[in-house]
């Protein structure tokens, strides 16, 4: 057991969170397909901020536009949207993992295959992409990106099947990992979720058009109705105004990512029929029952800790106040994080509401602790504002393991909880007490039981190390765990 936080070069602009790597959106059958796709991607901006792309089609010709940065930076101009012609479009937001973002990895990817043009947008990560990539290259495939998603396109190109859906099934039967995909051909849109259903994907309807997207907030922004979630292992083909459903994979237990409820999804989304906001409040209430605290005031670490803190305060019958205010206008490109300003640390993003905190025993509620860097600074800030005691309650179990299913996670060594018990973490962060929600408490809050194998189970591997899908690349003798991580780092 070590007593020190692993040294990490942190940017004052970075938060101490795991990050989703992608959001996807597709629409078929609408005259303003590209404009609606840009709006949908805007609603999904929280799922990826480093690049965005849209591919559209008239049925004869494909059009595309890609850019580094946010959706508004790239699709805010009418002339850009006007160039993306046709009644069908798909789009993608990407959060590039470590290393610099690369233009060639911006999705949707596009390729001309034997049956015609194909574009794919992917949320997730393939856990055998490196092995497949190596094999494909040995057999002559030439890759244009370093993205795991391109493996799917090459496998489709090699398939002997006639239809595009059969080719996609052939490809997906060879991959392992997490994927929610939206694909576009000249005349059809396809959506598919991996057999475990790790990442979300929903079907919506807007007039005569169908929409496939990561979260319901992207339906709300364009006024589309939610039809239903795409089921784990389901493929849907949208063509000529008809949705056809297939179940082409062997059935396996569902393991939806529980972190979508804790942090990733927007609180105003419905995920698998559950309100994310209500789920977070229920998690906060369960935390208050499991780890009560003799405090005078509940203060959320904004923004992601807010719903859990509301649930905690209600259950504990304590007042809830916004004792920390977040500046929403700080971007990564605001100013270079030089050493001179690095010491300002978290104050660029958060400021204490002094009058509220003075002479009070505070309980801070946050959704998770990854490295512990932000928590340490926030606790310091709350103490300097005059709090007499600072307690911390975390609305998830300790994050002890890396994610390999499409979430940007530090190496395990950098995770605070991987090397420290709760008492040690409390000391390092500088709080009077610290408690995490237990894994059983998390399932209870979700209305499920982890101990009942017949009840729905989640992927909870970053808390438990119980990975539901094989990590073939990681376990395969020195291969990197995620294709894009290695190539980007080494470039
Ligand atoms: Fe979600 Fe964690 Fe599983 Fe990754 S490891 S899919 S973040 S629950």
GROMACS .gro file of C-alpha atoms and ligand atoms in nm:
model
  499
    1UNK     CA    1   0.000   0.000   0.000
    2UNK     CA    2   0.139   0.336  -0.096
    3UNK     CA    3   0.070   0.656   0.092
    4UNK     CA    4   0.111   0.893  -0.198
    5UNK     CA    5  -0.098   0.990  -0.497
    6UNK     CA    6   0.075   0.887  -0.817
    7UNK     CA    7   0.240   1.196  -0.965
    8UNK     CA    8   0.049   1.314  -1.269
    9UNK     CA    9   0.085   1.616  -1.490
   10UNK     CA   10  -0.262   1.758  -1.464
   11UNK     CA   11  -0.402   2.050  -1.654
   12UNK     CA   12  -0.603   2.302  -1.457
   13UNK     CA   13  -0.863   2.266  -1.732
   14UNK     CA   14  -0.898   1.892  -1.700
   15UNK     CA   15  -1.153   1.747  -1.463
   16UNK     CA   16  -1.094   1.430  -1.271
   17UNK     CA   17  -1.350   1.224  -1.458
   18UNK     CA   18  -1.374   0.925  -1.682
   19UNK     CA   19  -1.487   1.037  -2.026
   20UNK     CA   20  -1.716   0.873  -2.275
   21UNK     CA   21  -1.540   0.852  -2.605
   22UNK     CA   22  -1.830   0.899  -2.844
   23UNK     CA   23  -2.185   0.992  -2.926
   24UNK     CA   24  -2.363   0.881  -3.244
   25UNK     CA   25  -2.663   1.011  -3.437
   26UNK     CA   26  -2.832   0.911  -3.764
   27UNK     CA   27  -3.149   1.012  -3.944
   28UNK     CA   28  -3.307   0.875  -4.264
   29UNK     CA   29  -3.604   1.017  -4.450
   30UNK     CA   30  -3.591   1.388  -4.367
   31UNK     CA   31  -3.518   1.681  -4.604
   32UNK     CA   32  -3.308   1.853  -4.332
   33UNK     CA   33  -3.112   1.544  -4.238
   34UNK     CA   34  -2.773   1.715  -4.195
   35UNK     CA   35  -2.913   2.006  -3.991
   36UNK     CA   36  -3.093   1.763  -3.760
   37UNK     CA   37  -2.776   1.557  -3.727
   38UNK     CA   38  -2.580   1.868  -3.625
   39UNK     CA   39  -2.845   1.948  -3.363
   40UNK     CA   40  -2.840   1.589  -3.238
   41UNK     CA   41  -2.462   1.595  -3.207
   42UNK     CA   42  -2.488   1.924  -3.020
   43UNK     CA   43  -2.716   1.756  -2.764
   44UNK     CA   44  -2.457   1.476  -2.735
   45UNK     CA   45  -2.162   1.712  -2.696
   46UNK     CA   46  -2.094   1.578  -2.344
   47UNK     CA   47  -2.003   1.242  -2.504
   48UNK     CA   48  -1.710   1.385  -2.699
   49UNK     CA   49  -1.571   1.731  -2.750
   50UNK     CA   50  -1.254   1.691  -2.951
   51UNK     CA   51  -1.391   1.629  -3.298
   52UNK     CA   52  -1.716   1.594  -3.487
   53UNK     CA   53  -1.818   1.468  -3.830
   54UNK     CA   54  -2.125   1.425  -4.048
   55UNK     CA   55  -2.170   1.212  -4.363
   56UNK     CA   56  -2.487   1.254  -4.570
   57UNK     CA   57  -2.619   1.095  -4.886
   58UNK     CA   58  -2.864   1.180  -5.163
   59UNK     CA   59  -2.888   0.812  -5.253
   60UNK     CA   60  -2.638   0.862  -5.534
   61UNK     CA   61  -2.365   1.073  -5.385
   62UNK     CA   62  -2.213   1.095  -5.035
   63UNK     CA   63  -2.105   1.424  -4.877
   64UNK     CA   64  -1.896   1.471  -4.564
   65UNK     CA   65  -1.758   1.736  -4.333
   66UNK     CA   66  -1.518   1.678  -4.045
   67UNK     CA   67  -1.349   1.901  -3.795
   68UNK     CA   68  -1.149   1.910  -3.473
   69UNK     CA   69  -1.330   2.080  -3.187
   70UNK     CA   70  -1.692   2.102  -3.090
   71UNK     CA   71  -2.004   2.067  -3.302
   72UNK     CA   72  -2.074   2.442  -3.301
   73UNK     CA   73  -1.719   2.512  -3.419
   74UNK     CA   74  -1.766   2.287  -3.722
   75UNK     CA   75  -2.135   2.285  -3.808
   76UNK     CA   76  -2.249   2.631  -3.701
   77UNK     CA   77  -2.249   2.778  -4.052
   78UNK     CA   78  -2.547   2.740  -4.288
   79UNK     CA   79  -2.317   2.691  -4.588
   80UNK     CA   80  -2.153   2.388  -4.426
   81UNK     CA   81  -2.492   2.226  -4.363
   82UNK     CA   82  -2.613   2.318  -4.714
   83UNK     CA   83  -2.322   2.120  -4.863
   84UNK     CA   84  -2.430   1.808  -4.673
   85UNK     CA   85  -2.706   1.720  -4.914
   86UNK     CA   86  -2.964   1.446  -4.903
   87UNK     CA   87  -3.240   1.303  -4.685
   88UNK     CA   88  -3.008   1.081  -4.481
   89UNK     CA   89  -2.710   1.160  -4.258
   90UNK     CA   90  -2.511   1.014  -3.972
   91UNK     CA   91  -2.280   1.195  -3.732
   92UNK     CA   92  -2.031   1.133  -3.456
   93UNK     CA   93  -1.876   1.319  -3.163
   94UNK     CA   94  -1.541   1.189  -3.054
   95UNK     CA   95  -1.341   1.231  -2.737
   96UNK     CA   96  -0.996   1.127  -2.844
   97UNK     CA   97  -0.827   0.939  -2.565
   98UNK     CA   98  -0.470   1.015  -2.477
   99UNK     CA   99  -0.237   1.196  -2.711
  100UNK     CA  100  -0.333   1.460  -2.962
  101UNK     CA  101  -0.653   1.428  -3.162
  102UNK     CA  102  -0.590   1.302  -3.516
  103UNK     CA  103  -0.789   1.424  -3.813
  104UNK     CA  104  -0.783   1.086  -3.985
  105UNK     CA  105  -0.962   0.926  -3.688
  106UNK     CA  106  -1.260   1.158  -3.699
  107UNK     CA  107  -1.579   0.962  -3.761
  108UNK     CA  108  -1.805   0.868  -3.933
  109UNK     CA  109  -1.554   0.664  -4.130
  110UNK     CA  110  -1.635   0.616  -4.500
  111UNK     CA  111  -1.535   0.353  -4.755
  112UNK     CA  112  -1.638   0.244  -5.103
  113UNK     CA  113  -1.703  -0.129  -5.085
  114UNK     CA  114  -1.814  -0.378  -5.350
  115UNK     CA  115  -2.181  -0.307  -5.282
  116UNK     CA  116  -2.139   0.075  -5.273
  117UNK     CA  117  -2.057   0.345  -5.021
  118UNK     CA  118  -2.063   0.277  -4.649
  119UNK     CA  119  -2.020   0.512  -4.356
  120UNK     CA  120  -1.995   0.402  -3.991
  121UNK     CA  121  -2.012   0.585  -3.658
  122UNK     CA  122  -1.913   0.384  -3.350
  123UNK     CA  123  -1.955   0.432  -2.977
  124UNK     CA  124  -1.756   0.176  -2.779
  125UNK     CA  125  -1.427  -0.004  -2.811
  126UNK     CA  126  -1.328  -0.336  -2.963
  127UNK     CA  127  -1.116  -0.549  -2.733
  128UNK     CA  128  -0.963  -0.766  -3.006
  129UNK     CA  129  -0.906  -0.487  -3.260
  130UNK     CA  130  -0.527  -0.502  -3.238
  131UNK     CA  131  -0.517  -0.875  -3.312
  132UNK     CA  132  -0.763  -0.836  -3.601
  133UNK     CA  133  -0.578  -0.531  -3.733
  134UNK     CA  134  -0.248  -0.722  -3.733
  135UNK     CA  135  -0.405  -1.013  -3.920
  136UNK     CA  136  -0.578  -0.788  -4.174
  137UNK     CA  137  -0.257  -0.596  -4.245
  138UNK     CA  138  -0.068  -0.923  -4.290
  139UNK     CA  139  -0.327  -1.016  -4.554
  140UNK     CA  140  -0.287  -0.689  -4.740
  141UNK     CA  141  -0.539  -0.449  -4.587
  142UNK     CA  142  -0.428  -0.089  -4.586
  143UNK     CA  143  -0.567   0.116  -4.300
  144UNK     CA  144  -0.624   0.489  -4.333
  145UNK     CA  145  -0.694   0.553  -3.964
  146UNK     CA  146  -0.577   0.416  -3.632
  147UNK     CA  147  -0.933   0.367  -3.513
  148UNK     CA  148  -1.060   0.025  -3.406
  149UNK     CA  149  -1.378   0.100  -3.602
  150UNK     CA  150  -1.194   0.065  -3.932
  151UNK     CA  151  -1.138  -0.302  -3.853
  152UNK     CA  152  -1.513  -0.353  -3.900
  153UNK     CA  153  -1.501  -0.195  -4.247
  154UNK     CA  154  -1.211  -0.418  -4.358
  155UNK     CA  155  -1.388  -0.728  -4.227
  156UNK     CA  156  -1.701  -0.624  -4.419
  157UNK     CA  157  -1.494  -0.576  -4.733
  158UNK     CA  158  -1.364  -0.933  -4.703
  159UNK     CA  159  -1.704  -1.089  -4.639
  160UNK     CA  160  -1.843  -1.311  -4.914
  161UNK     CA  161  -2.204  -1.232  -4.821
  162UNK     CA  162  -2.420  -1.040  -5.064
  163UNK     CA  163  -2.622  -0.797  -4.852
  164UNK     CA  164  -2.476  -0.515  -4.645
  165UNK     CA  165  -2.646  -0.640  -4.329
  166UNK     CA  166  -2.505  -0.992  -4.378
  167UNK     CA  167  -2.159  -0.846  -4.436
  168UNK     CA  168  -2.191  -0.639  -4.118
  169UNK     CA  169  -2.304  -0.946  -3.923
  170UNK     CA  170  -2.007  -1.143  -4.064
  171UNK     CA  171  -1.774  -0.867  -3.946
  172UNK     CA  172  -1.931  -0.824  -3.603
  173UNK     CA  173  -1.922  -1.197  -3.536
  174UNK     CA  174  -1.543  -1.169  -3.547
  175UNK     CA  175  -1.507  -0.871  -3.315
  176UNK     CA  176  -1.518  -0.860  -2.938
  177UNK     CA  177  -1.592  -0.559  -2.726
  178UNK     CA  178  -1.853  -0.290  -2.690
  179UNK     CA  179  -2.023  -0.125  -2.983
  180UNK     CA  180  -2.328   0.080  -3.059
  181UNK     CA  181  -2.302   0.151  -3.431
  182UNK     CA  182  -2.491   0.363  -3.677
  183UNK     CA  183  -2.412   0.293  -4.044
  184UNK     CA  184  -2.529   0.457  -4.366
  185UNK     CA  185  -2.544   0.321  -4.719
  186UNK     CA  186  -2.692   0.491  -5.027
  187UNK     CA  187  -3.045   0.387  -4.936
  188UNK     CA  188  -3.044   0.250  -4.583
  189UNK     CA  189  -2.945   0.321  -4.225
  190UNK     CA  190  -2.839   0.044  -3.988
  191UNK     CA  191  -2.816   0.046  -3.610
  192UNK     CA  192  -2.664  -0.230  -3.399
  193UNK     CA  193  -2.571  -0.291  -3.035
  194UNK     CA  194  -2.322  -0.551  -2.915
  195UNK     CA  195  -2.472  -0.866  -2.761
  196UNK     CA  196  -2.408  -0.743  -2.403
  197UNK     CA  197  -2.556  -0.401  -2.481
  198UNK     CA  198  -2.275  -0.215  -2.303
  199UNK     CA  199  -2.335   0.122  -2.469
  200UNK     CA  200  -2.676   0.279  -2.532
  201UNK     CA  201  -2.862   0.324  -2.863
  202UNK     CA  202  -3.221   0.435  -2.912
  203UNK     CA  203  -3.464   0.450  -3.204
  204UNK     CA  204  -3.673   0.763  -3.253
  205UNK     CA  205  -3.923   0.896  -3.505
  206UNK     CA  206  -3.964   1.243  -3.651
  207UNK     CA  207  -4.256   1.269  -3.895
  208UNK     CA  208  -4.169   1.010  -4.166
  209UNK     CA  209  -3.805   0.991  -4.066
  210UNK     CA  210  -3.635   0.745  -3.831
  211UNK     CA  211  -3.354   0.841  -3.596
  212UNK     CA  212  -3.087   0.629  -3.426
  213UNK     CA  213  -2.884   0.791  -3.151
  214UNK     CA  214  -2.695   0.739  -2.826
  215UNK     CA  215  -2.931   0.924  -2.594
  216UNK     CA  216  -3.287   1.053  -2.589
  217UNK     CA  217  -3.169   1.415  -2.542
  218UNK     CA  218  -3.070   1.406  -2.910
  219UNK     CA  219  -3.431   1.317  -2.995
  220UNK     CA  220  -3.564   1.596  -2.772
  221UNK     CA  221  -3.360   1.866  -2.942
  222UNK     CA  222  -3.515   1.792  -3.283
  223UNK     CA  223  -3.865   1.720  -3.151
  224UNK     CA  224  -3.849   1.348  -3.233
  225UNK     CA  225  -4.039   1.086  -3.033
  226UNK     CA  226  -3.867   0.797  -2.862
  227UNK     CA  227  -3.978   0.469  -3.020
  228UNK     CA  228  -3.767   0.232  -2.807
  229UNK     CA  229  -3.419   0.125  -2.705
  230UNK     CA  230  -3.235  -0.094  -2.953
  231UNK     CA  231  -3.198  -0.423  -2.766
  232UNK     CA  232  -2.860  -0.578  -2.682
  233UNK     CA  233  -2.752  -0.790  -2.979
  234UNK     CA  234  -3.018  -0.635  -3.204
  235UNK     CA  235  -2.959  -0.499  -3.552
  236UNK     CA  236  -3.216  -0.272  -3.717
  237UNK     CA  237  -3.231  -0.189  -4.085
  238UNK     CA  238  -3.417   0.132  -4.175
  239UNK     CA  239  -3.509   0.137  -4.542
  240UNK     CA  240  -3.803   0.274  -4.745
  241UNK     CA  241  -3.973   0.396  -4.427
  242UNK     CA  242  -3.968   0.049  -4.267
  243UNK     CA  243  -3.768  -0.070  -3.966
  244UNK     CA  244  -3.668  -0.436  -3.980
  245UNK     CA  245  -3.521  -0.597  -3.668
  246UNK     CA  246  -3.271  -0.887  -3.660
  247UNK     CA  247  -3.116  -1.080  -3.373
  248UNK     CA  248  -2.813  -1.224  -3.551
  249UNK     CA  249  -2.589  -1.296  -3.251
  250UNK     CA  250  -2.584  -1.564  -2.987
  251UNK     CA  251  -2.774  -1.444  -2.682
  252UNK     CA  252  -2.557  -1.352  -2.381
  253UNK     CA  253  -2.645  -1.182  -2.050
  254UNK     CA  254  -2.709  -0.810  -2.076
  255UNK     CA  255  -2.439  -0.592  -1.917
  256UNK     CA  256  -2.522  -0.227  -1.971
  257UNK     CA  257  -2.257   0.020  -1.847
  258UNK     CA  258  -2.369   0.130  -1.501
  259UNK     CA  259  -2.146   0.439  -1.527
  260UNK     CA  260  -2.392   0.579  -1.785
  261UNK     CA  261  -2.632   0.624  -1.492
  262UNK     CA  262  -2.367   0.753  -1.252
  263UNK     CA  263  -2.200   1.011  -1.476
  264UNK     CA  264  -2.183   0.971  -1.855
  265UNK     CA  265  -2.540   1.015  -1.976
  266UNK     CA  266  -2.707   1.353  -1.954
  267UNK     CA  267  -2.942   1.372  -1.654
  268UNK     CA  268  -3.233   1.466  -1.881
  269UNK     CA  269  -3.193   1.144  -2.084
  270UNK     CA  270  -3.398   0.830  -2.049
  271UNK     CA  271  -3.169   0.528  -2.056
  272UNK     CA  272  -3.317   0.178  -2.084
  273UNK     CA  273  -3.648   0.329  -1.973
  274UNK     CA  274  -3.499   0.489  -1.660
  275UNK     CA  275  -3.467   0.864  -1.602
  276UNK     CA  276  -3.097   0.927  -1.547
  277UNK     CA  277  -3.180   1.218  -1.314
  278UNK     CA  278  -3.407   1.002  -1.096
  279UNK     CA  279  -3.148   0.723  -1.092
  280UNK     CA  280  -2.882   0.967  -0.968
  281UNK     CA  281  -3.114   1.098  -0.695
  282UNK     CA  282  -3.191   0.740  -0.586
  283UNK     CA  283  -2.816   0.668  -0.577
  284UNK     CA  284  -2.764   0.978  -0.357
  285UNK     CA  285  -3.044   0.869  -0.122
  286UNK     CA  286  -2.893   0.519  -0.092
  287UNK     CA  287  -2.556   0.680  -0.016
  288UNK     CA  288  -2.715   0.884   0.266
  289UNK     CA  289  -2.861   0.564   0.413
  290UNK     CA  290  -2.533   0.375   0.384
  291UNK     CA  291  -2.299   0.653   0.499
  292UNK     CA  292  -2.483   0.918   0.704
  293UNK     CA  293  -2.290   1.225   0.804
  294UNK     CA  294  -2.310   1.470   1.094
  295UNK     CA  295  -2.300   1.778   0.871
  296UNK     CA  296  -2.504   2.098   0.851
  297UNK     CA  297  -2.508   2.142   0.476
  298UNK     CA  298  -2.499   1.921   0.164
  299UNK     CA  299  -2.294   2.074  -0.118
  300UNK     CA  300  -2.263   1.907  -0.462
  301UNK     CA  301  -1.940   1.908  -0.661
  302UNK     CA  302  -2.088   2.063  -0.976
  303UNK     CA  303  -2.224   1.974  -1.215
  304UNK     CA  304  -2.225   1.597  -1.212
  305UNK     CA  305  -2.266   1.562  -0.834
  306UNK     CA  306  -2.585   1.771  -0.823
  307UNK     CA  307  -2.864   1.509  -0.863
  308UNK     CA  308  -2.696   1.267  -0.618
  309UNK     CA  309  -2.651   1.551  -0.367
  310UNK     CA  310  -3.022   1.641  -0.398
  311UNK     CA  311  -3.111   1.278  -0.322
  312UNK     CA  312  -2.860   1.266  -0.035
  313UNK     CA  313  -2.991   1.589   0.123
  314UNK     CA  314  -3.356   1.480   0.097
  315UNK     CA  315  -3.283   1.142   0.255
  316UNK     CA  316  -3.063   1.293   0.530
  317UNK     CA  317  -3.307   1.583   0.594
  318UNK     CA  318  -3.021   1.829   0.550
  319UNK     CA  319  -3.028   2.160   0.360
  320UNK     CA  320  -2.885   2.153   0.006
  321UNK     CA  321  -2.696   2.455  -0.123
  322UNK     CA  322  -2.478   2.536  -0.423
  323UNK     CA  323  -2.170   2.603  -0.211
  324UNK     CA  324  -1.940   2.561  -0.513
  325UNK     CA  325  -2.008   2.738  -0.841
  326UNK     CA  326  -1.871   2.611  -1.169
  327UNK     CA  327  -1.754   2.841  -1.446
  328UNK     CA  328  -1.899   2.689  -1.764
  329UNK     CA  329  -1.700   2.910  -1.997
  330UNK     CA  330  -1.355   2.766  -1.934
  331UNK     CA  331  -1.242   2.568  -2.235
  332UNK     CA  332  -0.926   2.373  -2.285
  333UNK     CA  333  -0.811   2.628  -2.537
  334UNK     CA  334  -0.880   2.931  -2.316
  335UNK     CA  335  -0.515   2.968  -2.225
  336UNK     CA  336  -0.217   2.737  -2.232
  337UNK     CA  337  -0.172   2.565  -1.896
  338UNK     CA  338   0.175   2.701  -1.829
  339UNK     CA  339   0.348   2.643  -1.497
  340UNK     CA  340   0.276   3.002  -1.408
  341UNK     CA  341  -0.099   2.943  -1.403
  342UNK     CA  342  -0.099   2.574  -1.322
  343UNK     CA  343  -0.097   2.655  -0.950
  344UNK     CA  344  -0.435   2.825  -0.992
  345UNK     CA  345  -0.558   2.472  -1.038
  346UNK     CA  346  -0.922   2.405  -1.003
  347UNK     CA  347  -1.014   2.767  -0.927
  348UNK     CA  348  -1.041   2.829  -1.299
  349UNK     CA  349  -1.335   2.592  -1.305
  350UNK     CA  350  -1.480   2.609  -0.954
  351UNK     CA  351  -1.520   2.879  -0.693
  352UNK     CA  352  -1.645   2.854  -0.335
  353UNK     CA  353  -1.960   3.038  -0.235
  354UNK     CA  354  -1.794   3.174   0.081
  355UNK     CA  355  -2.095   3.308   0.270
  356UNK     CA  356  -2.267   2.969   0.251
  357UNK     CA  357  -1.970   2.768   0.372
  358UNK     CA  358  -1.833   2.982   0.657
  359UNK     CA  359  -1.840   2.814   0.997
  360UNK     CA  360  -2.034   2.512   0.866
  361UNK     CA  361  -1.982   2.138   0.871
  362UNK     CA  362  -2.005   2.052   0.503
  363UNK     CA  363  -2.068   1.721   0.327
  364UNK     CA  364  -1.949   1.733  -0.034
  365UNK     CA  365  -2.120   1.490  -0.272
  366UNK     CA  366  -1.949   1.389  -0.596
  367UNK     CA  367  -2.025   1.114  -0.847
  368UNK     CA  368  -1.681   0.950  -0.851
  369UNK     CA  369  -1.311   0.986  -0.775
  370UNK     CA  370  -1.066   0.889  -1.047
  371UNK     CA  371  -0.720   1.029  -0.967
  372UNK     CA  372  -0.826   1.240  -0.671
  373UNK     CA  373  -0.662   1.554  -0.807
  374UNK     CA  374  -0.977   1.766  -0.835
  375UNK     CA  375  -1.118   1.642  -0.503
  376UNK     CA  376  -0.804   1.751  -0.320
  377UNK     CA  377  -0.826   2.102  -0.461
  378UNK     CA  378  -1.197   2.137  -0.398
  379UNK     CA  379  -1.156   2.030  -0.036
  380UNK     CA  380  -0.878   2.286   0.010
  381UNK     CA  381  -1.103   2.551  -0.143
  382UNK     CA  382  -1.396   2.467   0.085
  383UNK     CA  383  -1.172   2.476   0.393
  384UNK     CA  384  -1.026   2.813   0.288
  385UNK     CA  385  -1.383   2.943   0.257
  386UNK     CA  386  -1.424   2.879   0.630
  387UNK     CA  387  -1.587   2.536   0.655
  388UNK     CA  388  -1.518   2.388   0.999
  389UNK     CA  389  -1.544   2.026   0.883
  390UNK     CA  390  -1.537   1.883   0.531
  391UNK     CA  391  -1.679   1.535   0.472
  392UNK     CA  392  -1.702   1.368   0.133
  393UNK     CA  393  -1.954   1.115   0.005
  394UNK     CA  394  -1.908   0.951  -0.335
  395UNK     CA  395  -2.209   0.828  -0.530
  396UNK     CA  396  -2.032   0.521  -0.670
  397UNK     CA  397  -1.795   0.251  -0.543
  398UNK     CA  398  -1.420   0.320  -0.561
  399UNK     CA  399  -1.301   0.327  -0.926
  400UNK     CA  400  -1.028   0.063  -0.910
  401UNK     CA  401  -0.999  -0.072  -1.265
  402UNK     CA  402  -0.959   0.066  -1.617
  403UNK     CA  403  -1.240   0.052  -1.871
  404UNK     CA  404  -1.175  -0.114  -2.209
  405UNK     CA  405  -1.524  -0.067  -2.348
  406UNK     CA  406  -1.511   0.284  -2.491
  407UNK     CA  407  -1.429   0.505  -2.196
  408UNK     CA  408  -1.113   0.705  -2.154
  409UNK     CA  409  -0.961   0.576  -1.830
  410UNK     CA  410  -0.617   0.636  -1.686
  411UNK     CA  411  -0.392   0.335  -1.643
  412UNK     CA  412  -0.482   0.144  -1.328
  413UNK     CA  413  -0.177   0.280  -1.146
  414UNK     CA  414  -0.315   0.632  -1.174
  415UNK     CA  415  -0.649   0.544  -1.014
  416UNK     CA  416  -0.643   0.664  -0.655
  417UNK     CA  417  -0.855   0.376  -0.527
  418UNK     CA  418  -0.636   0.112  -0.692
  419UNK     CA  419  -0.362   0.162  -0.434
  420UNK     CA  420  -0.528   0.321  -0.132
  421UNK     CA  421  -0.803   0.215   0.107
  422UNK     CA  422  -1.076   0.459   0.207
  423UNK     CA  423  -0.892   0.585   0.517
  424UNK     CA  424  -0.578   0.653   0.315
  425UNK     CA  425  -0.776   0.828   0.044
  426UNK     CA  426  -0.948   1.048   0.307
  427UNK     CA  427  -0.605   1.152   0.433
  428UNK     CA  428  -0.470   1.223   0.087
  429UNK     CA  429  -0.774   1.426  -0.016
  430UNK     CA  430  -0.775   1.607   0.318
  431UNK     CA  431  -1.130   1.535   0.435
  432UNK     CA  432  -1.255   1.465   0.788
  433UNK     CA  433  -1.440   1.158   0.658
  434UNK     CA  434  -1.487   0.982   0.325
  435UNK     CA  435  -1.732   0.713   0.218
  436UNK     CA  436  -1.820   0.550  -0.114
  437UNK     CA  437  -2.146   0.385  -0.214
  438UNK     CA  438  -2.107   0.007  -0.199
  439UNK     CA  439  -2.161  -0.204  -0.510
  440UNK     CA  440  -2.464  -0.365  -0.344
  441UNK     CA  441  -2.595  -0.017  -0.261
  442UNK     CA  442  -2.554   0.087  -0.623
  443UNK     CA  443  -2.762  -0.206  -0.744
  444UNK     CA  444  -3.021  -0.144  -0.468
  445UNK     CA  445  -3.053   0.217  -0.582
  446UNK     CA  446  -3.115   0.092  -0.936
  447UNK     CA  447  -3.389  -0.139  -0.804
  448UNK     CA  448  -3.178  -0.449  -0.878
  449UNK     CA  449  -2.966  -0.695  -0.686
  450UNK     CA  450  -2.610  -0.790  -0.776
  451UNK     CA  451  -2.646  -1.109  -0.577
  452UNK     CA  452  -2.948  -1.232  -0.770
  453UNK     CA  453  -2.820  -1.383  -1.097
  454UNK     CA  454  -3.173  -1.374  -1.239
  455UNK     CA  455  -3.198  -0.995  -1.195
  456UNK     CA  456  -3.058  -0.762  -1.463
  457UNK     CA  457  -2.685  -0.712  -1.419
  458UNK     CA  458  -2.468  -0.423  -1.532
  459UNK     CA  459  -2.113  -0.388  -1.646
  460UNK     CA  460  -1.948  -0.266  -1.327
  461UNK     CA  461  -1.593  -0.371  -1.416
  462UNK     CA  462  -1.429  -0.039  -1.325
  463UNK     CA  463  -1.545  -0.102  -0.967
  464UNK     CA  464  -1.521  -0.479  -0.945
  465UNK     CA  465  -1.272  -0.592  -1.212
  466UNK     CA  466  -1.543  -0.831  -1.339
  467UNK     CA  467  -1.507  -0.771  -1.714
  468UNK     CA  468  -1.805  -0.919  -1.899
  469UNK     CA  469  -1.633  -0.926  -2.241
  470UNK     CA  470  -1.295  -1.085  -2.310
  471UNK     CA  471  -0.997  -0.848  -2.318
  472UNK     CA  472  -0.816  -1.044  -2.585
  473UNK     CA  473  -0.572  -0.770  -2.688
  474UNK     CA  474  -0.476  -0.692  -2.329
  475UNK     CA  475  -0.442  -1.057  -2.234
  476UNK     CA  476  -0.289  -1.164  -2.564
  477UNK     CA  477   0.077  -1.121  -2.484
  478UNK     CA  478   0.188  -0.763  -2.488
  479UNK     CA  479  -0.071  -0.622  -2.723
  480UNK     CA  480  -0.210  -0.282  -2.628
  481UNK     CA  481  -0.555  -0.289  -2.474
  482UNK     CA  482  -0.701  -0.028  -2.706
  483UNK     CA  483  -0.584   0.018  -3.062
  484UNK     CA  484  -0.617   0.392  -3.081
  485UNK     CA  485  -0.446   0.445  -2.746
  486UNK     CA  486  -0.118   0.293  -2.857
  487UNK     CA  487  -0.101   0.449  -3.197
  488UNK     CA  488  -0.192   0.793  -3.075
  489UNK     CA  489   0.054   0.780  -2.789
  490UNK     CA  490   0.331   0.666  -3.011
  491UNK     CA  491   0.268   0.914  -3.287
  492LIG    FE1  492  -1.891   0.135  -1.788
  492LIG    FE2  493  -1.702   0.090  -1.605
  492LIG    FE3  494  -1.798  -0.113  -1.756
  492LIG    FE4  495  -1.646   0.077  -1.866
  492LIG     S1  496  -1.584  -0.073  -1.709
  492LIG     S2  497  -1.833  -0.008  -1.950
  492LIG     S3  498  -1.710   0.260  -1.751
  492LIG     S4  499  -1.909   0.012  -1.602
   0.00000   0.00000   0.00000
